[in-house]
Amino acid sequence: MATYFDPKAWSWTSFTSFTTAWLEPAADFGAGTVTALMPDVLMTLLSEGILSRFGGQEVSATLLGHDLRATLQTLKVRRRGAHFQTKTVLTGLLWNRHPIEELTVIAHGVRLIPGVPTKVRAAQLDLEGVISVAALLEWINSWQPDWELEPAADGLVLARHRRRRITALAEAEITDNVLSIRVHRAHWRKVRAPKRFTVLNPIPLTGLPSQARISSAHRVGDRVVFAADLPSITGSFDLAQIRSAIVAGTTLIVF
């Protein structure tokens, strides 16, 4: 069985010795002078360069139009048949300014397609992460106009309707992309609502961004542990920009 190779085992000197020659084959990609080995070389150089420069440090990136900043803990690559599989672990992540405490991303069926720009494709992304309840509720409050949500005692969420005098205490859990909400009690104008009015049917989570699917999300203390997956994605990057970003420690860009 193939195992991950860890680019951290390479030295920074070995990477920098390649950087001058790196751009020469990149320039040849447009002319079609590509060998079967080239994607392996590029993947090794990219992962080695990024991990050697940013491993254990903060890295900033623009990924398909989204800004992120995080500490890079792990970046591993292994070949799986004709494609690659990558594993990335980030902590202290800010994704479009929304904080996620820890995120592990495993990309399956990764392909590098040489050219100008170079394309990268992944058949599927599996994500596992930890986010604080407060951060999650703040994110939800930013995109829905009707309710203001905040953490409550005993692992519950307090929901206040912004226009109507309705308050509710509830808990929620996601399993197999279905949201189940259990309302413990609700009040309207200080009058407690009958229990039959607080029973909600499970809600399928369709129409999520990038066709994401949340397989599970549950609360553990003041945090939410979640798992999700995304279908195939495609991006492009400029090798010269990536090389410069690694050497200078600036923003990595995938568009």
Short mmCIF file of C-alpha atoms in Angstrom, two decimals:
data_model
loop_
_atom_site.label_atom_id
_atom_site.label_comp_id
_atom_site.label_asym_id
_atom_site.label_seq_id
_atom_site.Cartn_x
_atom_site.Cartn_y
_atom_site.Cartn_z
CA MET A 1 0.00 0.00 0.00
CA ALA A 2 1.27 3.44 -0.84
CA THR A 3 2.16 5.67 2.09
CA TYR A 4 2.37 9.41 2.47
CA PHE A 5 5.76 10.90 1.81
CA ASP A 6 6.46 13.91 3.97
CA PRO A 7 8.14 16.76 2.09
CA LYS A 8 9.42 18.01 5.45
CA ALA A 9 12.07 15.31 5.18
CA TRP A 10 13.62 17.31 2.34
CA SER A 11 15.92 20.13 3.28
CA TRP A 12 15.24 23.79 2.50
CA THR A 13 18.55 23.82 0.60
CA SER A 14 17.33 21.05 -1.68
CA PHE A 15 14.27 23.10 -2.51
CA THR A 16 16.06 26.36 -3.17
CA SER A 17 18.54 24.60 -5.43
CA PHE A 18 15.61 23.71 -7.68
CA THR A 19 13.95 27.10 -7.80
CA THR A 20 16.02 28.54 -10.65
CA ALA A 21 15.41 25.48 -12.80
CA TRP A 22 11.75 25.40 -11.77
CA LEU A 23 10.65 28.11 -14.14
CA GLU A 24 12.44 26.67 -17.15
CA PRO A 25 10.23 23.56 -17.49
CA ALA A 26 7.25 25.75 -16.63
CA ALA A 27 8.00 27.86 -19.66
CA ASP A 28 8.19 24.72 -21.76
CA PHE A 29 4.75 23.49 -20.69
CA GLY A 30 3.03 25.73 -23.20
CA ALA A 31 5.13 24.21 -25.96
CA GLY A 32 4.00 20.72 -24.96
CA THR A 33 7.41 19.42 -23.87
CA VAL A 34 6.04 17.60 -20.81
CA THR A 35 7.15 14.21 -19.55
CA ALA A 36 5.11 11.79 -17.47
CA LEU A 37 7.41 12.48 -14.54
CA MET A 38 6.79 16.23 -14.50
CA PRO A 39 3.63 16.21 -12.33
CA ASP A 40 5.51 14.16 -9.71
CA VAL A 41 8.37 16.66 -9.75
CA LEU A 42 6.02 19.61 -9.50
CA MET A 43 3.98 18.06 -6.69
CA THR A 44 7.16 17.29 -4.76
CA LEU A 45 8.56 20.77 -5.25
CA LEU A 46 5.31 22.49 -4.36
CA SER A 47 4.65 20.50 -1.20
CA GLU A 48 8.31 20.64 -0.14
CA GLY A 49 8.52 24.36 -0.73
CA ILE A 50 5.27 25.24 1.02
CA LEU A 51 5.90 23.03 4.06
CA SER A 52 9.56 24.06 4.43
CA ARG A 53 8.66 27.74 4.23
CA PHE A 54 5.39 27.78 6.19
CA GLY A 55 5.36 24.60 8.33
CA GLY A 56 4.46 25.58 11.89
CA GLN A 57 3.97 29.17 10.77
CA GLU A 58 1.15 31.33 9.55
CA VAL A 59 0.37 31.11 5.84
CA SER A 60 -1.98 33.34 3.86
CA ALA A 61 -3.66 32.31 0.63
CA THR A 62 -6.37 33.24 -1.83
CA LEU A 63 -8.15 30.02 -2.77
CA LEU A 64 -10.73 30.19 -5.56
CA GLY A 65 -11.72 33.70 -4.52
CA HIS A 66 -11.72 33.04 -0.76
CA ASP A 67 -9.18 34.57 1.62
CA LEU A 68 -7.67 32.36 4.28
CA ARG A 69 -5.00 32.67 6.93
CA ALA A 70 -3.90 29.81 9.16
CA THR A 71 -1.01 28.01 10.78
CA LEU A 72 0.12 25.10 8.60
CA GLN A 73 0.67 22.03 10.77
CA THR A 74 0.77 19.22 8.20
CA LEU A 75 1.15 18.88 4.44
CA LYS A 76 1.59 15.34 3.15
CA VAL A 77 1.34 13.86 -0.32
CA ARG A 78 1.18 10.32 -1.64
CA ARG A 79 0.63 8.88 -5.08
CA ARG A 80 -2.46 6.74 -5.53
CA GLY A 81 -2.28 5.11 -8.93
CA ALA A 82 -2.34 7.76 -11.63
CA HIS A 83 -3.29 10.54 -9.18
CA PHE A 84 -2.22 11.98 -5.84
CA GLN A 85 -3.79 12.24 -2.43
CA THR A 86 -2.95 15.14 -0.14
CA LYS A 87 -3.53 15.75 3.55
CA THR A 88 -3.44 19.24 5.02
CA VAL A 89 -3.95 20.19 8.66
CA LEU A 90 -4.54 23.83 9.55
CA THR A 91 -5.07 25.47 12.94
CA GLY A 92 -6.24 28.95 13.84
CA LEU A 93 -7.89 29.26 10.43
CA LEU A 94 -9.60 32.45 9.31
CA TRP A 95 -11.75 31.65 6.26
CA ASN A 96 -13.18 34.87 4.85
CA ARG A 97 -12.62 36.22 8.40
CA HIS A 98 -14.66 33.40 9.98
CA PRO A 99 -12.56 31.52 12.58
CA ILE A 100 -12.20 27.73 12.53
CA GLU A 101 -10.06 26.28 15.29
CA GLU A 102 -8.80 23.26 13.36
CA LEU A 103 -9.40 21.86 9.89
CA THR A 104 -8.13 18.68 8.24
CA VAL A 105 -8.57 18.43 4.47
CA ILE A 106 -7.91 15.24 2.50
CA ALA A 107 -8.02 15.74 -1.26
CA HIS A 108 -8.58 12.62 -3.36
CA GLY A 109 -7.78 12.10 -7.03
CA VAL A 110 -5.52 15.14 -7.27
CA ARG A 111 -4.09 15.87 -10.72
CA LEU A 112 -1.64 18.51 -11.88
CA ILE A 113 -2.11 19.51 -15.51
CA PRO A 114 0.99 21.31 -16.78
CA GLY A 115 0.47 24.48 -18.75
CA VAL A 116 0.44 28.25 -18.38
CA PRO A 117 -1.25 28.52 -15.98
CA THR A 118 -0.91 25.12 -14.33
CA LYS A 119 -4.23 23.51 -13.42
CA VAL A 120 -4.96 21.42 -10.36
CA ARG A 121 -8.01 19.17 -10.03
CA ALA A 122 -9.32 17.14 -7.12
CA ALA A 123 -12.01 14.48 -7.45
CA GLN A 124 -13.28 15.00 -3.89
CA LEU A 125 -12.40 16.84 -0.67
CA ASP A 126 -13.08 15.36 2.76
CA LEU A 127 -13.07 17.87 5.62
CA GLU A 128 -13.07 17.43 9.38
CA GLY A 129 -12.97 20.41 11.67
CA VAL A 130 -13.64 22.07 14.99
CA ILE A 131 -15.31 25.46 15.37
CA SER A 132 -16.47 27.25 18.50
CA VAL A 133 -20.23 27.52 19.00
CA ALA A 134 -19.92 31.30 19.32
CA ALA A 135 -18.05 31.59 16.01
CA LEU A 136 -20.55 29.33 14.25
CA LEU A 137 -23.54 31.32 15.52
CA GLU A 138 -21.87 34.59 14.55
CA TRP A 139 -21.41 33.24 11.01
CA ILE A 140 -25.06 32.14 10.86
CA ASN A 141 -26.18 35.55 12.13
CA SER A 142 -24.24 37.22 9.32
CA TRP A 143 -26.23 35.56 6.51
CA GLN A 144 -29.75 35.12 7.90
CA PRO A 145 -31.80 38.26 8.71
CA ASP A 146 -34.59 36.87 10.88
CA TRP A 147 -33.01 35.39 14.00
CA GLU A 148 -30.27 36.45 16.38
CA LEU A 149 -28.56 33.40 17.85
CA GLU A 150 -26.30 33.16 20.89
CA PRO A 151 -24.96 30.37 23.11
CA ALA A 152 -27.08 29.47 26.12
CA ALA A 153 -26.60 27.29 29.18
CA ASP A 154 -26.65 23.49 29.12
CA GLY A 155 -25.40 23.29 25.53
CA LEU A 156 -28.46 25.02 24.06
CA VAL A 157 -28.86 27.94 21.66
CA LEU A 158 -30.98 30.98 22.44
CA ALA A 159 -32.79 32.32 19.37
CA ARG A 160 -34.51 35.69 19.32
CA HIS A 161 -36.58 36.81 16.34
CA ARG A 162 -35.38 40.22 15.20
CA ARG A 163 -38.87 41.62 14.47
CA ARG A 164 -41.32 39.47 16.39
CA ARG A 165 -41.26 38.93 20.12
CA ILE A 166 -40.37 35.28 19.88
CA THR A 167 -37.61 33.57 21.82
CA ALA A 168 -36.69 29.90 21.82
CA LEU A 169 -34.19 27.55 23.39
CA ALA A 170 -33.10 24.78 21.03
CA GLU A 171 -30.39 22.32 20.11
CA ALA A 172 -29.45 21.04 16.68
CA GLU A 173 -27.51 18.20 15.10
CA ILE A 174 -26.66 17.25 11.55
CA THR A 175 -26.48 13.66 10.33
CA ASP A 176 -26.17 12.63 6.68
CA ASN A 177 -26.79 16.18 5.45
CA VAL A 178 -30.07 16.47 7.37
CA LEU A 179 -30.56 19.10 10.11
CA SER A 180 -32.58 18.02 13.14
CA ILE A 181 -33.73 20.78 15.51
CA ARG A 182 -35.17 20.10 18.93
CA VAL A 183 -36.93 23.07 20.53
CA HIS A 184 -36.94 22.78 24.32
CA ARG A 185 -39.23 25.72 24.92
CA ALA A 186 -40.41 28.83 23.10
CA HIS A 187 -42.18 32.02 24.13
CA TRP A 188 -44.13 34.69 22.30
CA ARG A 189 -44.72 37.92 24.23
CA LYS A 190 -43.82 36.03 27.42
CA VAL A 191 -46.48 33.40 26.71
CA ARG A 192 -45.10 29.89 26.48
CA ALA A 193 -45.89 28.19 23.17
CA PRO A 194 -47.64 24.79 23.29
CA LYS A 195 -45.29 21.89 22.67
CA ARG A 196 -47.11 20.87 19.50
CA PHE A 197 -46.06 24.18 17.91
CA THR A 198 -42.37 23.59 18.64
CA VAL A 199 -41.97 20.23 16.88
CA LEU A 200 -39.97 20.72 13.67
CA ASN A 201 -39.52 18.22 10.86
CA PRO A 202 -35.93 17.33 9.83
CA ILE A 203 -34.55 19.74 7.23
CA PRO A 204 -32.50 18.40 4.25
CA LEU A 205 -29.50 20.67 3.66
CA THR A 206 -29.75 21.17 -0.08
CA GLY A 207 -28.22 24.01 -2.02
CA LEU A 208 -25.09 24.43 0.13
CA PRO A 209 -22.18 26.36 -1.45
CA SER A 210 -19.99 24.36 -3.87
CA GLN A 211 -22.41 21.41 -3.51
CA ALA A 212 -20.99 20.69 -0.08
CA ARG A 213 -22.45 17.84 1.94
CA ILE A 214 -22.27 17.81 5.75
CA SER A 215 -22.12 14.24 6.97
CA SER A 216 -22.17 15.15 10.67
CA ALA A 217 -22.04 18.09 13.06
CA HIS A 218 -22.52 17.86 16.80
CA ARG A 219 -21.75 19.95 19.84
CA VAL A 220 -19.04 19.01 22.33
CA GLY A 221 -19.00 21.54 25.15
CA ASP A 222 -18.52 24.99 23.64
CA ARG A 223 -17.35 23.61 20.29
CA VAL A 224 -18.89 21.97 17.24
CA VAL A 225 -17.15 19.02 15.60
CA PHE A 226 -18.09 18.58 11.95
CA ALA A 227 -17.33 16.45 8.91
CA ALA A 228 -18.15 17.40 5.34
CA ASP A 229 -17.23 16.59 1.76
CA LEU A 230 -17.17 18.50 -1.52
CA PRO A 231 -17.30 17.12 -5.06
CA SER A 232 -14.64 17.75 -7.69
CA ILE A 233 -13.05 21.19 -7.88
CA THR A 234 -10.64 22.75 -10.38
CA GLY A 235 -8.25 25.64 -9.89
CA SER A 236 -5.26 27.21 -11.59
CA PHE A 237 -2.04 28.79 -10.39
CA ASP A 238 0.94 30.61 -11.80
CA LEU A 239 4.16 28.76 -10.99
CA ALA A 240 6.19 31.96 -10.93
CA GLN A 241 3.80 33.54 -8.40
CA ILE A 242 3.80 30.41 -6.21
CA ARG A 243 7.60 30.25 -6.30
CA SER A 244 7.91 33.92 -5.39
CA ALA A 245 5.35 33.54 -2.60
CA ILE A 246 7.25 30.61 -1.10
CA VAL A 247 10.60 32.35 -1.24
CA ALA A 248 9.25 35.66 0.09
CA GLY A 249 6.66 34.20 2.48
CA THR A 250 3.79 36.10 0.87
CA THR A 251 0.27 35.08 -0.23
CA LEU A 252 -0.27 31.88 -2.22
CA ILE A 253 -2.90 32.30 -4.96
CA VAL A 254 -5.04 29.61 -6.59
CA PHE A 255 -7.68 31.02 -8.96
#
